[in-house]
Each structure stands twice: as C-alpha cells, then as structure tokens.
Amino acid sequence: MSQSPSRVLFVSSESRPFASTGGLADVAEALPVELNRIGVSVDRIMPLYRAVWEGQGKGDYQVERSPYTLQIPMGNEILPAEIFTAELQGTLTYFVGFEEYFDRIELYALPQREYSDNFSRFLFFQKAVVALIDALQAPYEVLHLNDWQCGLLPLLLEKGINGTGRGGREKTLFTIHNLAYQGLYPATGLYKTNLPGNFLDQYPSLEYYGKLNFMKAGLLGSDRVNTVSPTYAREILSPEFGCGLEGVLGSLPNPVVGIVNGVDTEVWNPETDPTLPKTYSSKSIAGKESCKKDLLKEVGLTYDKEVPLFVMISRLVDQKGIPVIGEAMERMMSLPMQFVLLGSGQEIYHNWLKDWNRKWPEHFKAIIGYNSDLSHRMEAGADFFLMPSQFEPCGLNQLYSLRYGTIPIVNQTGGLQDTVDDYRQNPKTGTGLRMSQYTPESFLECIRDAISLFHDKKKLRGIRQNGMRHDVTWTRTASQYLELYRELGEEK
Ligand code: ADP
Ligand code: GLC
C-alpha cells in the first residue's frame, strides 16, 4: 500500500460547532476528526466570524490568539489577518480574523441580500490561508478545498499572494458541495487578486463570460475534483444540473468522483442525545413516542397517536423543493396529518410560512429561524421527514432521519437517490419513499402512501429498523478521501 500524505489542511468557509449555515459545516466538523482518527494528520482553517466567539460561551472550545499577524495584499491595500486557533476533538482549527470582514451577524448574507463585499472577504480569506502556510513553512502536502470560497487557492498557491510567484505548490483536492453557488463577480475586482498582469484573458480558468468565477477556477486548477454523492457526480455533467459548468466538468482529466457524506454518530445518536426528553434505540423504540408528544407540545400542536407527524428542517431556498410543497400544501392539509417545519432563508418563503401558520393552526406549525437543539428534537419526534429537493448534492437530514427511525420522503435526485431505498419497490430492504418525479402530484402520492404505512404498524417497524441499521458512519467516507489523498501523494 502506498504512503498516505502526512499533513492535510482542510479549508472551508464554515464548520460546526464554530459557525454554520448548512451541511458543509457538518462535514467540516466530522471529516477532519475522522481522518485524524485513522492516522492522517488534518488541520482545519476557516474565517473568524462573530458566531465563533459567541459559540465559545457553550464551553466546548477556547479560541486563542496565535503569534501570527499576516499582511495581506488586496490590490494597492495591505490588510492584516490575525490568526487564532482552537483545539477540539483532537483537531486543530486555525481562524482567519479581520473584524471588518468577519465580525458580522451572518456568514454570507442577510435574508434580503448577500453581503456586497463577499468577493473581497473570501479573496482575503484565501490569501490568508496561503500566507499562513508560508509562515508555518509549508507543512502541508495536500490542501482539501471546499466549494467556491476556496476556488482561487490553486492559482494563489502557484502565483503567490503578491503575484511574484511562490516556490512549490501543494497538491489540491476540490470538493463540490453545491454547484449552484459559484462565487461569480465582476472582472473589475481582478486587481485585488494581485495576480500578475491585469487581463482576465490570461486566466482562462477564472474567466466565465467576462466575469470572475471562483468555482470554475477551483475545478480547473485543482489536481482532483470530487463531489458528495455518485448520482450528483453524474448529474452535474448535464445542462439540467451543471449550472453552466457541465462543459468544464466534462473536460477534466480525472472524472469527478462521488463520495457520500457520513453522519457524526456521536452528535446524532438517539440513544444518548442530550437534547431529547427521552432517548431510544432500534431495540427499544418507546422513547420515540414520548419525543413526539413533547415536540408537539413544544410547538403548540395537539398530540394524537393516530395522526402521523411529518417534519422538515431546511434552508428555505428553491433547491429544497419549497415550491412543490407550496403547490401541494392545500391538498396536504386536507389529509389526516400534522406538519412541523423549521427553517430560514428567502423572504418570500418566510411569508408563505407565516401565512400557513394562520391558515392551518391545528395541523401546521412553522418555526422561522435556525435552532440546532430543536432540529434534534424534530428528528426524534417525527414519523416522517420531508426532503423534496429539486437537486441535492448529498443531503444530511435524510441520513439523520434514518438514524432516528424517522422515515425520509425524498425526491429521486443526487445523494437522496443514493441513500434512500424506496420500500414500495424493495419491501424487504426499503428505508423510505422516493418521489418518481419533481412534481406536487408525485410528492402527494408519497404523503398518502406514508399515511397508509403509518397505520400498518408491522410494516412501519420493519422500515424504521432497516433505516436505523443503515451504515451512515464517517468511517467509509473518510477512507475514500484517504484514497484520494494517497493518489495525490503518489503524483509528486
Ligand atoms: P444544505 O447543506 O444544502 O443546507 P444538508 O442536508 O446537507 O443541506 O444540511 C443541512 C444541515 O443544516 C443539517 O445539519 C440541518 O439540520 C441543518 N439546518 C438547516 N436549517 C436549519 C435550521 N433552520 N435549524 C437547524 N438546523 C438547520
Ligand atoms: C451542500 C449541499 C448538501 C450537502 C452539503 C454537505 O450544502 O446542498 O446536499 O449535503 O453541502 O456536503
């Protein structure tokens, strides 16, 4: 067996428990820890958002000032990056601090709009990553880059943050978590990169129809590209899912590999979860019914053991299938069911939810916001989990649902297709229900079948148990990443 690279730097724009908007943060939390466990030495680096300071109050970690203050050129300006660190679960995290850019309420956007200086913020972050690697005297063999916020790193590693060149270039693996967000900015920002020359034509990997595209630069500049499920890896080669980058993806010398995410089985464990009123396991499931009762009480709905409870926890954006739910809602609410939804995102959907709260106070409750503890209680208290995403690179909530004996109802796409097996096609091994098409009709058909299933207790138990036994651990995922790191190591 070949040697594994001894040092890896995992670069991402968010990571739990420090700061999170979605699934990337769950991956950035668990994957480096698991890799460290199996013998690869991985550090993490991310921006020092206000949330990181606020999270310190919970006592899991302590942020400390490092000796490094790095001078970062941004065009004609030089801005300071103060480096902080925290140690958690045997993994070291570096934070890039610059209050003007990162000491804000949100990570990327307020509900109404993106922060207008995201280009500068994440250019600065990436330059600080290179500056720190150099200050530490280049201890990393592989840089594991995640999503568009890391896309310029291959170019910066080669040309240096001043554009004067840089000795050596670490190997890079780029992971696509969501191709729909690309970091597309006006070409007028090019001077801030300090890349030599001032013409975008010199940088075909960065240029996208006259603009700067961080994602494209990451895909073309990295030594390997992967994404978070085999089906999404195939889907993004088509115009329907490729978000305009299908041609680029199809032209890569190494095909995009799909590696399904895992679940942090300590954080998501119904047998020990401290946020639950009652814990339970697949062998002794009674506690789940108590969780349902408590959850309904918490959100202000009446418990009825004959009525199935459907939940959804999601960013409220088009991707997540909110338009399909909108079209199905009236018909859904005429069925004997209850529905609790937790989420935040686009303002239009906040308005829909407020409207539904008024219209169906007995059957529906939306909680607008981000609430990690409540999300655990919802996974535990629900009978079914709704995830009718239009596309889904991997998806994590369906995996959490499987672990919590909550049957997922998903659209047939991306990671949802790779992780949920439809019991109607595979009665023995099935774990959930899959929509055959991305339509309200197909969604409603699943809801109706789920309600019938709920009353067939024997079948329900079998499907629940199949789900709870499904292997969702990080072990397999981490070993697949390790294999990619090894391949990169061998290319030296
Ligand atoms: P995505 O990353 O596209 O949002 P995933 O399914 O991969 O989708 O991950 C979503 C993660 O974010 C899950 O851990 C989910 O529980 C969490 N999450 C999303 N919205 C909320 C919310 N409003 N409150 C608590 N957790 C949320
Ligand atoms: C993205 C995707 C989601 C995936 C997550 C973690 O946010 O939308 O499907 O699970 O990244 O990889």
mmCIF file of C-alpha atoms and ligand atoms in Angstrom, residues 14 16 20-27 177-178 181 228 261 268 312-317 319-320 341-345 367-376 378-379 385 387 389 391-400 416, ligand 1:
data_model
loop_
_atom_site.group_PDB
_atom_site.id
_atom_site.type_symbol
_atom_site.label_atom_id
_atom_site.label_comp_id
_atom_site.label_asym_id
_atom_site.label_seq_id
_atom_site.Cartn_x
_atom_site.Cartn_y
_atom_site.Cartn_z
ATOM 1 C CA GLU A 14 -17.755 27.141 7.731
ATOM 2 C CA ARG A 16 -19.573 23.254 13.220
ATOM 3 C CA SER A 20 -22.747 27.042 10.286
ATOM 4 C CA THR A 21 -25.366 27.701 7.629
ATOM 5 C CA GLY A 22 -25.769 24.175 6.256
ATOM 6 C CA GLY A 23 -24.370 20.740 5.585
ATOM 7 C CA LEU A 24 -20.856 21.880 4.666
ATOM 8 C CA ALA A 25 -20.359 22.797 8.330
ATOM 9 C CA ASP A 26 -21.377 19.289 9.437
ATOM 10 C CA VAL A 27 -18.883 17.763 7.005
ATOM 11 C CA HIS A 177 -20.799 20.596 -2.059
ATOM 12 C CA ASN A 178 -23.140 22.650 -4.194
ATOM 13 C CA TYR A 181 -23.200 28.695 -5.654
ATOM 14 C CA VAL A 228 -20.652 14.389 -2.287
ATOM 15 C CA ASN A 261 -21.087 12.099 3.334
ATOM 16 C CA TRP A 268 -26.669 12.267 16.060
ATOM 17 C CA MET A 312 -38.895 19.322 7.581
ATOM 18 C CA ILE A 313 -35.696 21.178 8.589
ATOM 19 C CA SER A 314 -34.186 23.192 5.818
ATOM 20 C CA ARG A 315 -32.667 26.273 4.337
ATOM 21 C CA LEU A 316 -35.682 27.909 2.721
ATOM 22 C CA VAL A 317 -34.426 28.185 -0.837
ATOM 23 C CA GLN A 319 -33.333 23.998 -4.192
ATOM 24 C CA LYS A 320 -35.133 22.431 -1.256
ATOM 25 C CA LEU A 341 -41.308 22.954 9.579
ATOM 26 C CA LEU A 342 -38.121 24.622 10.847
ATOM 27 C CA GLY A 343 -36.115 26.828 8.520
ATOM 28 C CA SER A 344 -34.926 30.164 7.351
ATOM 29 C CA GLY A 345 -33.859 31.663 4.058
ATOM 30 C CA ILE A 367 -40.702 27.956 13.164
ATOM 31 C CA ILE A 368 -38.666 30.513 11.270
ATOM 32 C CA GLY A 369 -35.038 30.535 12.371
ATOM 33 C CA TYR A 370 -32.027 28.326 12.931
ATOM 34 C CA ASN A 371 -32.198 26.111 16.006
ATOM 35 C CA SER A 372 -29.867 23.165 16.339
ATOM 36 C CA ASP A 373 -31.374 21.674 19.511
ATOM 37 C CA LEU A 374 -34.899 21.875 18.155
ATOM 38 C CA SER A 375 -33.721 20.197 14.938
ATOM 39 C CA HIS A 376 -32.635 17.190 17.029
ATOM 40 C CA MET A 378 -37.767 17.207 15.482
ATOM 41 C CA GLU A 379 -35.725 14.348 14.025
ATOM 42 C CA PHE A 385 -39.096 13.609 7.238
ATOM 43 C CA MET A 387 -36.968 16.404 1.639
ATOM 44 C CA SER A 389 -35.332 18.809 -3.090
ATOM 45 C CA PHE A 391 -31.497 18.742 -6.587
ATOM 46 C CA GLU A 392 -29.403 17.606 -3.626
ATOM 47 C CA PRO A 393 -25.637 17.069 -3.843
ATOM 48 C CA CYS A 394 -25.763 14.773 -0.821
ATOM 49 C CA GLY A 395 -28.198 15.901 1.860
ATOM 50 C CA LEU A 396 -27.675 15.121 5.509
ATOM 51 C CA ASN A 397 -31.098 15.327 7.075
ATOM 52 C CA GLN A 398 -32.295 12.152 5.361
ATOM 53 C CA LEU A 399 -29.300 10.396 6.969
ATOM 54 C CA TYR A 400 -30.074 11.844 10.398
ATOM 55 C CA LEU A 416 -31.088 11.387 -1.793
HETATM 56 P P1 ADP B 1 -27.671 22.036 2.863
HETATM 57 O O1 ADP B 1 -26.248 21.984 3.237
HETATM 58 O O2 ADP B 1 -27.897 22.144 1.395
HETATM 59 O O3 ADP B 1 -28.430 23.069 3.599
HETATM 60 P P2 ADP B 1 -27.856 19.402 4.138
HETATM 61 O O4 ADP B 1 -28.988 18.459 4.258
HETATM 62 O O5 ADP B 1 -26.573 18.860 3.667
HETATM 63 O O6 ADP B 1 -28.340 20.628 3.247
HETATM 64 O O7 ADP B 1 -27.505 20.008 5.564
HETATM 65 C C1 ADP B 1 -28.323 20.859 6.253
HETATM 66 C C2 ADP B 1 -27.811 20.948 7.671
HETATM 67 O O8 ADP B 1 -28.198 22.198 8.232
HETATM 68 C C3 ADP B 1 -28.367 19.909 8.551
HETATM 69 O O9 ADP B 1 -27.483 19.613 9.586
HETATM 70 C C4 ADP B 1 -29.624 20.608 9.083
HETATM 71 O O10 ADP B 1 -30.103 20.038 10.247
HETATM 72 C C5 ADP B 1 -29.111 21.978 9.297
HETATM 73 N N1 ADP B 1 -30.153 23.008 9.250
HETATM 74 C C6 ADP B 1 -30.663 23.614 8.153
HETATM 75 N N2 ADP B 1 -31.576 24.543 8.510
HETATM 76 C C7 ADP B 1 -31.642 24.502 9.852
HETATM 77 C C8 ADP B 1 -32.400 25.230 10.825
HETATM 78 N N3 ADP B 1 -33.268 26.160 10.473
HETATM 79 N N4 ADP B 1 -32.200 24.944 12.131
HETATM 80 C C9 ADP B 1 -31.310 23.994 12.499
HETATM 81 N N5 ADP B 1 -30.580 23.285 11.642
HETATM 82 C C10 ADP B 1 -30.729 23.522 10.331
#
